[in-house]
Tab-separated table of C-alpha atoms and ligand atoms in Angstrom:
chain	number	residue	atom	x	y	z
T	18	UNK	CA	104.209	-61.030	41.591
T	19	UNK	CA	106.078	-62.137	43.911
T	20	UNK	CA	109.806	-63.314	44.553
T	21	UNK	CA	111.803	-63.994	46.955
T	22	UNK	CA	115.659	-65.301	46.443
T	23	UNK	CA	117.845	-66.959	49.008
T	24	UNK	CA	116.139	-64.994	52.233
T	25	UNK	CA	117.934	-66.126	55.481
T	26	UNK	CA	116.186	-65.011	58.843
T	27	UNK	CA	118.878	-65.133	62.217
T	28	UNK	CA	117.056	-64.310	65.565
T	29	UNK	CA	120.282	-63.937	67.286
T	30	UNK	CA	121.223	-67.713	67.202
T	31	UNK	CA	118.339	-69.204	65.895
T	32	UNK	CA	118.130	-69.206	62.203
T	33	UNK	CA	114.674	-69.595	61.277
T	34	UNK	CA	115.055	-69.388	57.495
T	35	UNK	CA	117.649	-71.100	56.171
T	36	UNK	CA	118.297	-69.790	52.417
T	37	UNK	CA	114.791	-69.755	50.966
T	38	UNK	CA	113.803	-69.367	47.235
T	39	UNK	CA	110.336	-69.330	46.097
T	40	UNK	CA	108.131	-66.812	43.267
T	41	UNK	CA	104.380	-66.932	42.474
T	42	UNK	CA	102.387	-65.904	39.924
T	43	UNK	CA	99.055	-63.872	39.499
T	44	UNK	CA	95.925	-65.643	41.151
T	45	UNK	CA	97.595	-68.159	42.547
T	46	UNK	CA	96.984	-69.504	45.834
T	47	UNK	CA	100.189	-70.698	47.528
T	48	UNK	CA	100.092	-73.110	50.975
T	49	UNK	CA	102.794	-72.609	53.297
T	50	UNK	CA	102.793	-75.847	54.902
T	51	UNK	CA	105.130	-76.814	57.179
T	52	UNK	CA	105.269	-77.992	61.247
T	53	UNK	CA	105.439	-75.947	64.406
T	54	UNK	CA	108.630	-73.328	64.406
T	55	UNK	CA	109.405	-73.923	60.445
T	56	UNK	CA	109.608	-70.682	59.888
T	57	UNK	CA	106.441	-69.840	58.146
T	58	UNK	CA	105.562	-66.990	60.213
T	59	UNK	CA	109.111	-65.325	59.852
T	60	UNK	CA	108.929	-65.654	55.913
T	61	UNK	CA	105.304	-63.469	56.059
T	62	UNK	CA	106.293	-61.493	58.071
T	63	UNK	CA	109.156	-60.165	56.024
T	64	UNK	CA	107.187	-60.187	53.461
T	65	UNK	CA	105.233	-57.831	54.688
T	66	UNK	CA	108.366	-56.060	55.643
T	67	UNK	CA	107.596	-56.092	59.389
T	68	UNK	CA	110.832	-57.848	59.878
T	69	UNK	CA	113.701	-57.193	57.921
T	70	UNK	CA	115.711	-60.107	56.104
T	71	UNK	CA	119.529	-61.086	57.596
T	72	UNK	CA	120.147	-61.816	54.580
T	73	UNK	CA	118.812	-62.068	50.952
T	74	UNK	CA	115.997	-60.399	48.883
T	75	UNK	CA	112.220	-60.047	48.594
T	76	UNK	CA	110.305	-58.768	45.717
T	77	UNK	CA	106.601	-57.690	45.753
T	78	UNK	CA	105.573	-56.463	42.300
T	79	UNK	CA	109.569	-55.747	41.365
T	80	UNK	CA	109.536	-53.739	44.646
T	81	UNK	CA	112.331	-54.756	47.175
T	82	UNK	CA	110.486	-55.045	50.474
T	83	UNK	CA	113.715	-53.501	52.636
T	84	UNK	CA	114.039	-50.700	49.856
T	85	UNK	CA	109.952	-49.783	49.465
T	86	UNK	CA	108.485	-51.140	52.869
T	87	UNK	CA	105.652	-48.142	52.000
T	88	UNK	CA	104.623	-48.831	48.868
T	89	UNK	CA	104.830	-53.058	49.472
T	90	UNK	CA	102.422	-52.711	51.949
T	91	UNK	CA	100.103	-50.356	49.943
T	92	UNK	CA	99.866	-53.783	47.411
T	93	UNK	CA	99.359	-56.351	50.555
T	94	UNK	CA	96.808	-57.276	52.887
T	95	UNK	CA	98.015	-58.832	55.567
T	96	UNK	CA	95.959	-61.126	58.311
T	97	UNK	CA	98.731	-61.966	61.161
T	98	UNK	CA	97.948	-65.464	63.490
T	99	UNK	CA	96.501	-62.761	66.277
T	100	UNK	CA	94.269	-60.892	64.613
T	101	UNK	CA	94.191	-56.993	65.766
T	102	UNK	CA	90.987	-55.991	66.441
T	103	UNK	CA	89.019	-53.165	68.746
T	104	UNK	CA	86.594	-55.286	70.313
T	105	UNK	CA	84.720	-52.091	71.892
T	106	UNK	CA	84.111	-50.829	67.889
T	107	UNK	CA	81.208	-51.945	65.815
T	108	UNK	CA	82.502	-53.649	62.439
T	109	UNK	CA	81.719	-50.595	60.477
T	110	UNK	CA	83.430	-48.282	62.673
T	111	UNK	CA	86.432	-50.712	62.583
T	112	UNK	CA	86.539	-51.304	59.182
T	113	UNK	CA	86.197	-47.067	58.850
T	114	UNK	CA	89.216	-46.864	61.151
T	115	UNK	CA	91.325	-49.255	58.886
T	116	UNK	CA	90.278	-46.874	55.890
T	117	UNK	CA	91.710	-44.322	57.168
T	118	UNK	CA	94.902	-45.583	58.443
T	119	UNK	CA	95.368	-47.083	55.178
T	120	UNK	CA	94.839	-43.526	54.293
T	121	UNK	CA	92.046	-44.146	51.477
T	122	UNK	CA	90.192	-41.097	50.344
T	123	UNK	CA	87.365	-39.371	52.252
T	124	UNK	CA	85.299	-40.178	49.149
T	125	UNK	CA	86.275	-43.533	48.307
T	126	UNK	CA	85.851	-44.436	52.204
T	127	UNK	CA	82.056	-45.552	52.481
T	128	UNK	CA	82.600	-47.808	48.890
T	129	UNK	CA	85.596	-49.700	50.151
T	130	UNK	CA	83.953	-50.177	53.844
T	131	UNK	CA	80.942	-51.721	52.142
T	132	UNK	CA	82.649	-53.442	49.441
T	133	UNK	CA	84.752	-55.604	52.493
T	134	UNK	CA	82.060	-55.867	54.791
T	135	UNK	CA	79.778	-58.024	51.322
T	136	UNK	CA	82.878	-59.623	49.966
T	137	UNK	CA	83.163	-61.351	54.115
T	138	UNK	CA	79.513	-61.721	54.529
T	139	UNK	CA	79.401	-58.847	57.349
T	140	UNK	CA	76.232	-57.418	56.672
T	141	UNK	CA	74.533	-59.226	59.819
T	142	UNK	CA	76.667	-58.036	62.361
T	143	UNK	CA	77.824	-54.444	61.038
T	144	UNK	CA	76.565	-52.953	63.922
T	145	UNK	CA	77.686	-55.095	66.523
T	146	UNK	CA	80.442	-54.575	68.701
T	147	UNK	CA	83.358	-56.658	67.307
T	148	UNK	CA	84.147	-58.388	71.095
T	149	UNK	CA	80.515	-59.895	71.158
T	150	UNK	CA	80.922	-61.773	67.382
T	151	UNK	CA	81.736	-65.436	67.157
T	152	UNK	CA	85.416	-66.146	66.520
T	153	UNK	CA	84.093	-67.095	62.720
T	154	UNK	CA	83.194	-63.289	62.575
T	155	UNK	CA	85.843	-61.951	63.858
T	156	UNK	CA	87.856	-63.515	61.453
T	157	UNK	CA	86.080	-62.101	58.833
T	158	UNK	CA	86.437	-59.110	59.839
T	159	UNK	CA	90.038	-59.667	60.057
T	160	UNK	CA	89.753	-60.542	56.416
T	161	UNK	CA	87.332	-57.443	56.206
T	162	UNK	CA	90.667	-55.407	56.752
T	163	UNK	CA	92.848	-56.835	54.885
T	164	UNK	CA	91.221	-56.487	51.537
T	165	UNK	CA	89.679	-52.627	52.455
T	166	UNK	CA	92.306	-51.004	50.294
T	167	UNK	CA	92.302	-53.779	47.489
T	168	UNK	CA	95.459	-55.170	47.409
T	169	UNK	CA	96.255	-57.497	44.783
T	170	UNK	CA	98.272	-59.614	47.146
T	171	UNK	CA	96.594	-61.449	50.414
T	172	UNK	CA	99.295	-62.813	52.946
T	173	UNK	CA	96.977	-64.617	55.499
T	174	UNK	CA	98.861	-66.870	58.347
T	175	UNK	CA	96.766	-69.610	59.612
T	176	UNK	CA	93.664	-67.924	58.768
T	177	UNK	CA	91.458	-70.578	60.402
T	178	UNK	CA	93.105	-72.124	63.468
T	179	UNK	CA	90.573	-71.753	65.919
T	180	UNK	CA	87.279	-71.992	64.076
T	181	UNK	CA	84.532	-74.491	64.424
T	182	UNK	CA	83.971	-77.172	61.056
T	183	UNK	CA	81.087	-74.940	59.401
T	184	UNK	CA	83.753	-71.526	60.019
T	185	UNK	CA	86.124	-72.821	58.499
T	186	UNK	CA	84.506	-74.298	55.609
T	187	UNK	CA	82.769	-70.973	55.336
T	188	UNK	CA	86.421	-68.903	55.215
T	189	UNK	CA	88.136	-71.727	52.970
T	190	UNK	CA	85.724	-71.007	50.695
T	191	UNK	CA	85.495	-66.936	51.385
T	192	UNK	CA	89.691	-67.256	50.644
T	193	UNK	CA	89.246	-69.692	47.625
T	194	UNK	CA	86.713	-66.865	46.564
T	195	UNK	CA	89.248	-63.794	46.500
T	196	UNK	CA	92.285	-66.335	45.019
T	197	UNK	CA	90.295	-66.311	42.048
T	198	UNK	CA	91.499	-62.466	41.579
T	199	UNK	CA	94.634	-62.079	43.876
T	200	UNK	CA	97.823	-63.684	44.898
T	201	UNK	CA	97.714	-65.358	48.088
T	202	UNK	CA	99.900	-66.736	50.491
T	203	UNK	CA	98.781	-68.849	52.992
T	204	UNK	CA	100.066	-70.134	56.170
T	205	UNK	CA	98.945	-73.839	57.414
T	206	UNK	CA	99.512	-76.666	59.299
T	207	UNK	CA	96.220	-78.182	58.589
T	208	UNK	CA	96.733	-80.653	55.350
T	209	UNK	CA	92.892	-80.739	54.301
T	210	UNK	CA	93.119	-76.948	54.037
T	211	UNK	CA	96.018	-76.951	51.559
T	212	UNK	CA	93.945	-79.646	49.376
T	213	UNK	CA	90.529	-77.555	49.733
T	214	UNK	CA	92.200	-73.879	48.687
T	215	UNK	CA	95.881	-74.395	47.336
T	216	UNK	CA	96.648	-74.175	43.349
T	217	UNK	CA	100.106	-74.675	44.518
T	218	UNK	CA	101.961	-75.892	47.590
T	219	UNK	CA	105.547	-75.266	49.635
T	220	UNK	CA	106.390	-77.598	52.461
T	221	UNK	CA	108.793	-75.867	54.740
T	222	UNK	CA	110.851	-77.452	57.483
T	223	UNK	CA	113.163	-76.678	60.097
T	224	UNK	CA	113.807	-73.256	58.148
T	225	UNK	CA	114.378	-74.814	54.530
T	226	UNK	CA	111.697	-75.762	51.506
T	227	UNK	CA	111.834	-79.073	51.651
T	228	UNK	CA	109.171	-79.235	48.406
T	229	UNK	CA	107.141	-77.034	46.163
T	230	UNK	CA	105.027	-77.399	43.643
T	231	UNK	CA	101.508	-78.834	42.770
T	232	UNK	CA	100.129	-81.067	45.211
T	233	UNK	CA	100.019	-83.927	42.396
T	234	UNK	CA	103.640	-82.948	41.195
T	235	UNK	CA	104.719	-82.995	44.217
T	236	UNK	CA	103.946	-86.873	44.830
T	237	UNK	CA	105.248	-87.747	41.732
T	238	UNK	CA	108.609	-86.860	42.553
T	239	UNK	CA	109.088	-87.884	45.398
T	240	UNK	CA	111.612	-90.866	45.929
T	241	UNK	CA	108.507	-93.144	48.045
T	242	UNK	CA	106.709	-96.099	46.298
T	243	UNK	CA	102.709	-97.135	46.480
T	244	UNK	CA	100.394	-98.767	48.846
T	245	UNK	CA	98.860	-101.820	46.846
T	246	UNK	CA	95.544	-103.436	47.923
T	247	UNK	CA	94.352	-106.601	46.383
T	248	UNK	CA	91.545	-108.686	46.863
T	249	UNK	CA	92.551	-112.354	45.754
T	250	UNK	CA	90.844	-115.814	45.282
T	251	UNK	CA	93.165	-118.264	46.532
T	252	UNK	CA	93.321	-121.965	45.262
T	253	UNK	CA	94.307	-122.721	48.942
T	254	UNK	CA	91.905	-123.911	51.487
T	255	UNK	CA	91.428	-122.631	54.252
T	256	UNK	CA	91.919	-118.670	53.029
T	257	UNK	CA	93.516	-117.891	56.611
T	258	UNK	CA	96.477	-120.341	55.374
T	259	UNK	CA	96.732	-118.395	52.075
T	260	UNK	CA	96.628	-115.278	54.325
T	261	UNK	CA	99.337	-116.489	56.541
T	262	UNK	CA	101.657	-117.061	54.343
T	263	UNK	CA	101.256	-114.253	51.569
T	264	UNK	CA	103.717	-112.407	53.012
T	265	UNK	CA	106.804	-115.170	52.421
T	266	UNK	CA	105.229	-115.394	48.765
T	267	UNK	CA	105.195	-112.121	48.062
T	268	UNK	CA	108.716	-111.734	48.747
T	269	UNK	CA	109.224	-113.317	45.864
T	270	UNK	CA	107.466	-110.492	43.570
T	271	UNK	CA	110.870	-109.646	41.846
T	272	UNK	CA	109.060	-106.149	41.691
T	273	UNK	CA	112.447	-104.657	42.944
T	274	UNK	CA	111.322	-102.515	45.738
T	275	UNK	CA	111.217	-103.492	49.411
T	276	UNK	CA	108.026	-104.768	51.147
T	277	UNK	CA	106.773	-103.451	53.898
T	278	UNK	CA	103.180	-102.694	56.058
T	279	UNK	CA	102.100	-106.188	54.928
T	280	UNK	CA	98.476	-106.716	55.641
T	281	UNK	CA	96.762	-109.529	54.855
T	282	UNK	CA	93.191	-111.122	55.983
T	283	UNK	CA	91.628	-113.970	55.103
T	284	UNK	CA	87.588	-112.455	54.301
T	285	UNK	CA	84.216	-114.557	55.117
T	286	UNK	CA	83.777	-115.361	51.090
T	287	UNK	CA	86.587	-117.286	51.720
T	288	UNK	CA	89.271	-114.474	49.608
T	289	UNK	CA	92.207	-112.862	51.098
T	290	UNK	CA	92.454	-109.353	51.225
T	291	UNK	CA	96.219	-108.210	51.234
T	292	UNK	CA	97.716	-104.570	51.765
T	293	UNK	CA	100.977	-103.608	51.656
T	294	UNK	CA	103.868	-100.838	50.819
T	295	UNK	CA	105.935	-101.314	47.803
T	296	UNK	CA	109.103	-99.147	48.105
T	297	UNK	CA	110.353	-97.584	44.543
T	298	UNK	CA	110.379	-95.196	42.865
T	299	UNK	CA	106.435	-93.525	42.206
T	300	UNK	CA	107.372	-91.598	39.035
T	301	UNK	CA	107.097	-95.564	37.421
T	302	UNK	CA	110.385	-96.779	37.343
T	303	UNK	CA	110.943	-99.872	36.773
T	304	UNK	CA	110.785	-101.204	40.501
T	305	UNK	CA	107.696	-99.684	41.442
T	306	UNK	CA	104.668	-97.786	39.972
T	307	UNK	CA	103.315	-99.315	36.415
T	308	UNK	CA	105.958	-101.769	36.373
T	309	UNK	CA	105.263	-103.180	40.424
T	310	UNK	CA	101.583	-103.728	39.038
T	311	UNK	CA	102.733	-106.201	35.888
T	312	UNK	CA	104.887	-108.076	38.653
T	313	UNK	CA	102.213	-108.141	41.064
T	314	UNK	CA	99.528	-109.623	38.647
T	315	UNK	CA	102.355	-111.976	36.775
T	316	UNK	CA	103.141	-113.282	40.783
T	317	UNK	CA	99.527	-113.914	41.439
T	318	UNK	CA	98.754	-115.454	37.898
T	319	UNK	CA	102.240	-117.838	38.573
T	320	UNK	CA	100.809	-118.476	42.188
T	321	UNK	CA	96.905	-119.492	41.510
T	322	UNK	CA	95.495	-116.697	42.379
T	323	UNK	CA	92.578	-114.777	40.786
T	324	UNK	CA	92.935	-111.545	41.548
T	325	UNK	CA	89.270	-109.714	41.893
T	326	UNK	CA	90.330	-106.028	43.309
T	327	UNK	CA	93.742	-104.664	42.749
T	328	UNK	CA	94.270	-100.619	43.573
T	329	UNK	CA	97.599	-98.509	43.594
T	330	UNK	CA	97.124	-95.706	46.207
T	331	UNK	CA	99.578	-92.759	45.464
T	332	UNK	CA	101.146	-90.916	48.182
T	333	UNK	CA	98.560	-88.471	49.746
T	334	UNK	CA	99.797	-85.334	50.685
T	335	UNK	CA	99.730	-86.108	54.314
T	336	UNK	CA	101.994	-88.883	53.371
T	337	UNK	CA	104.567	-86.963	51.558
T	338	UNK	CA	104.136	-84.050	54.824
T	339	UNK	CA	105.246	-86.706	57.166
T	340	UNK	CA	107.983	-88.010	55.403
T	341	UNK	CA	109.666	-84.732	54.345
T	342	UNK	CA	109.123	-83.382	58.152
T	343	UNK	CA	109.401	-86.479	59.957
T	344	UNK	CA	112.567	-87.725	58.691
T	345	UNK	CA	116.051	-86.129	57.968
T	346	UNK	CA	116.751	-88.785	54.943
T	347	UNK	CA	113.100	-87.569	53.481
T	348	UNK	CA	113.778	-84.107	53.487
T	349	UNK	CA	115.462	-82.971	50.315
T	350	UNK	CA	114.136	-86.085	48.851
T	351	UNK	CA	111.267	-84.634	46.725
T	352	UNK	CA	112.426	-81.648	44.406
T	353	UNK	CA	109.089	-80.937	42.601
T	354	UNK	CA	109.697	-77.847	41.781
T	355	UNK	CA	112.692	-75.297	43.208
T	356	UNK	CA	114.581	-76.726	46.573
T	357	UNK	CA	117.103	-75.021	48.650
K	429	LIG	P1	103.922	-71.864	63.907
K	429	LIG	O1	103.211	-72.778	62.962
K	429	LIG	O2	104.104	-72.479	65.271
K	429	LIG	O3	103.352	-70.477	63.964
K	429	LIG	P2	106.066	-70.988	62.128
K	429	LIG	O4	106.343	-71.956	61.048
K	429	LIG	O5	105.232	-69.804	61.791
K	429	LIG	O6	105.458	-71.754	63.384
K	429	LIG	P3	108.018	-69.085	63.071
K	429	LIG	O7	107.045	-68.405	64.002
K	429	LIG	O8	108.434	-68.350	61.857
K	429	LIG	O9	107.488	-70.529	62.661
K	429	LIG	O10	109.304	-69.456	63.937
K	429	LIG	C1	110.472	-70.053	63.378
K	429	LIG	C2	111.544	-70.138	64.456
K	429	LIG	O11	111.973	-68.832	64.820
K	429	LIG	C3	111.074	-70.784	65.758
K	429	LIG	O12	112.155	-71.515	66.261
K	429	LIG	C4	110.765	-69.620	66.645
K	429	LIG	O13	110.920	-69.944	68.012
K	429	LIG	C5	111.803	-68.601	66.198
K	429	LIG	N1	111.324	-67.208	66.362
K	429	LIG	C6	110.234	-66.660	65.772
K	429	LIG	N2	110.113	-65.348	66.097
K	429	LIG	C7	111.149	-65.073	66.938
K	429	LIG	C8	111.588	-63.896	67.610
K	429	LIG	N3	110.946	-62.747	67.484
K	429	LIG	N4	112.705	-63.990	68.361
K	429	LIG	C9	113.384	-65.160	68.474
K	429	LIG	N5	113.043	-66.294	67.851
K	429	LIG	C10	111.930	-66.271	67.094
């Protein structure tokens, strides 16, 4: 549906993106993700052929979008950050205005008018002036127009910066709603929003994709380790002792991977409660993953302990954002899916 091959985007000196390669499918939802200035922006907005590629190619339903910028746009609807309304029209006389620059039939006007303003809950506030709605409604009817004429591909840039909680759990689920029957694209810094609407996910940075794939994939590829948290009875009296000196012991794992973010208190019930980073490889190589967990219990069985709680805690996706944006080794360190 769509594809886009090593697109490279110079504004004068600054290149914003860097030799990006990405497709998606029917009905899938796609998260941009990515910091401030990665370039997420520049990629939609070629896509929507508002800004022409330095150098490379983008497909929209075969279509190149340099060759066919016409007929591309007759197959997207696009919601930009800054959504254009006319505050001094009413919603339906908005919405009618859209129809017809998207030059949609006289007769099939009033059908695709009402069939945006119910799919974005508009009914209550048809008739109002669009500069007295909430920002919530004014984003839907900035959705309102970009599905008028149908389009079987949605290209929506940070569709719900701005909103209060309950708007943007209302439009997450409005855009999770029309995923389920057209290809979307959507721009985001916000992690939560990826996890709530994304079937897939593409962390940009600085220009370049530094990841892609499923959320899940994603973590499992990436070159990290686990946060461990255990709950131990210790044969040593007081805990706080055991607690104080679980670090040195636990040196001794033989797990392989490097220690770090050690944590441990000694609890009330008199058990220690230890946290800590295990450096490895996730995927379960043998220094990490399954194979850290059989050291970790051997170590406690060989040291007296009992353990009562143990849990592995895979990378979250905000982990796996701030290491592939945060740091230069990180980046290019996950390859879930395509890199370039
Ligand atoms: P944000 O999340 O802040 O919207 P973004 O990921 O969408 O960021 P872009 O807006 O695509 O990023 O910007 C990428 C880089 O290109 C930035 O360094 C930005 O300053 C630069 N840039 C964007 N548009 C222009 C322009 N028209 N002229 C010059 N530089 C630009």
């Amino acid at each position: 549906m769509i594809e886009v091959q090593g697109l490279t985007k110079k504004y004068g000196p600054v290149e914003a993106v860097k030799g990006v390669s990405f497709t998606v499918g029917q009905d899938q939802v796609l998260g941009f993700l990515g910091p401030n200035g990665a370039g997420k922006t520049t990629i939609m907005k070629i896509l929507t052929g508002y800004h022409y590629p330095t150098e490379g190619t983008a497909k929209i339903d075969g279509i190149p979008v340099q060759e066919d910028p016409v007929e591309v746009k007759k197959r997207i609807g696009y919601l930009p950050e800054s959504v254009p309304l006319y505050g001094d029209l009413t919603v339906t006389e908005y919405l009618g205005f859209i129809a017809r620059a998207r030059l949609i039939r006289a007769e099939d006007r009033k059908r695709a008018i009402e069939e945006s303003i119910a799919a974005c809950g508009l009914e209550q506030v048809r008739r109002k002036r669009i500069e007295t709605l909430s920002k919530g409604f004014k984003q839907r009817a900035g959705l309102a127009q970009a599905i008028i004429h149908d389009p079987p591909i949605l290209i929506l840039d940070e569709p719900t910066t701005g909103l209060d909680p309950n708007q943007i759990i209302e439009i997450r689920a409005l855009i999770k709603g029309l995923g389920k029957r057209k290809t979307v694209i959507l721009s985001t810094h916000i992690l939560q929003e990826v996890e709530a609407v994304c079937s897939q996910v593409l962390i940009i940075n600085a220009g370049s994709i530094a990841a892609q794939g499923k959320p899940e994939e994603i973590a499992g590829t990436l070159k990290g380790g686990d946060t461990w948290e255990l709950v131990l009875k210790t044969p040593d009296t007081p805990a706080s002792s055991a607690a104080a000196s679980i670090g040195e012991k636990l040196k001794s794992l033989g797990a392989g991977g490097e220690l770090s973010q050690l944590n441990a208190v000694a609890l009330d019930d008199g058990t220690v409660k230890a946290s800590f980073f295990l450096g490895g490889d996730t995927g379960g190589g043998p220094g990490a993953g399954n194979g850290a967990g059989e050291a970790i219990f051997d170590w406690a069985v060989s040291r007296g302990f009992k353990i009562l709680m143990m849990n592995r805690k895979k990378l979250s996706l905000e982990d796996i954002f701030v290491k592939l944006t945060s740091d230069t080794e990180g980046a290019g360190a996950a390859d879930g899916g395509r890199k370039s």
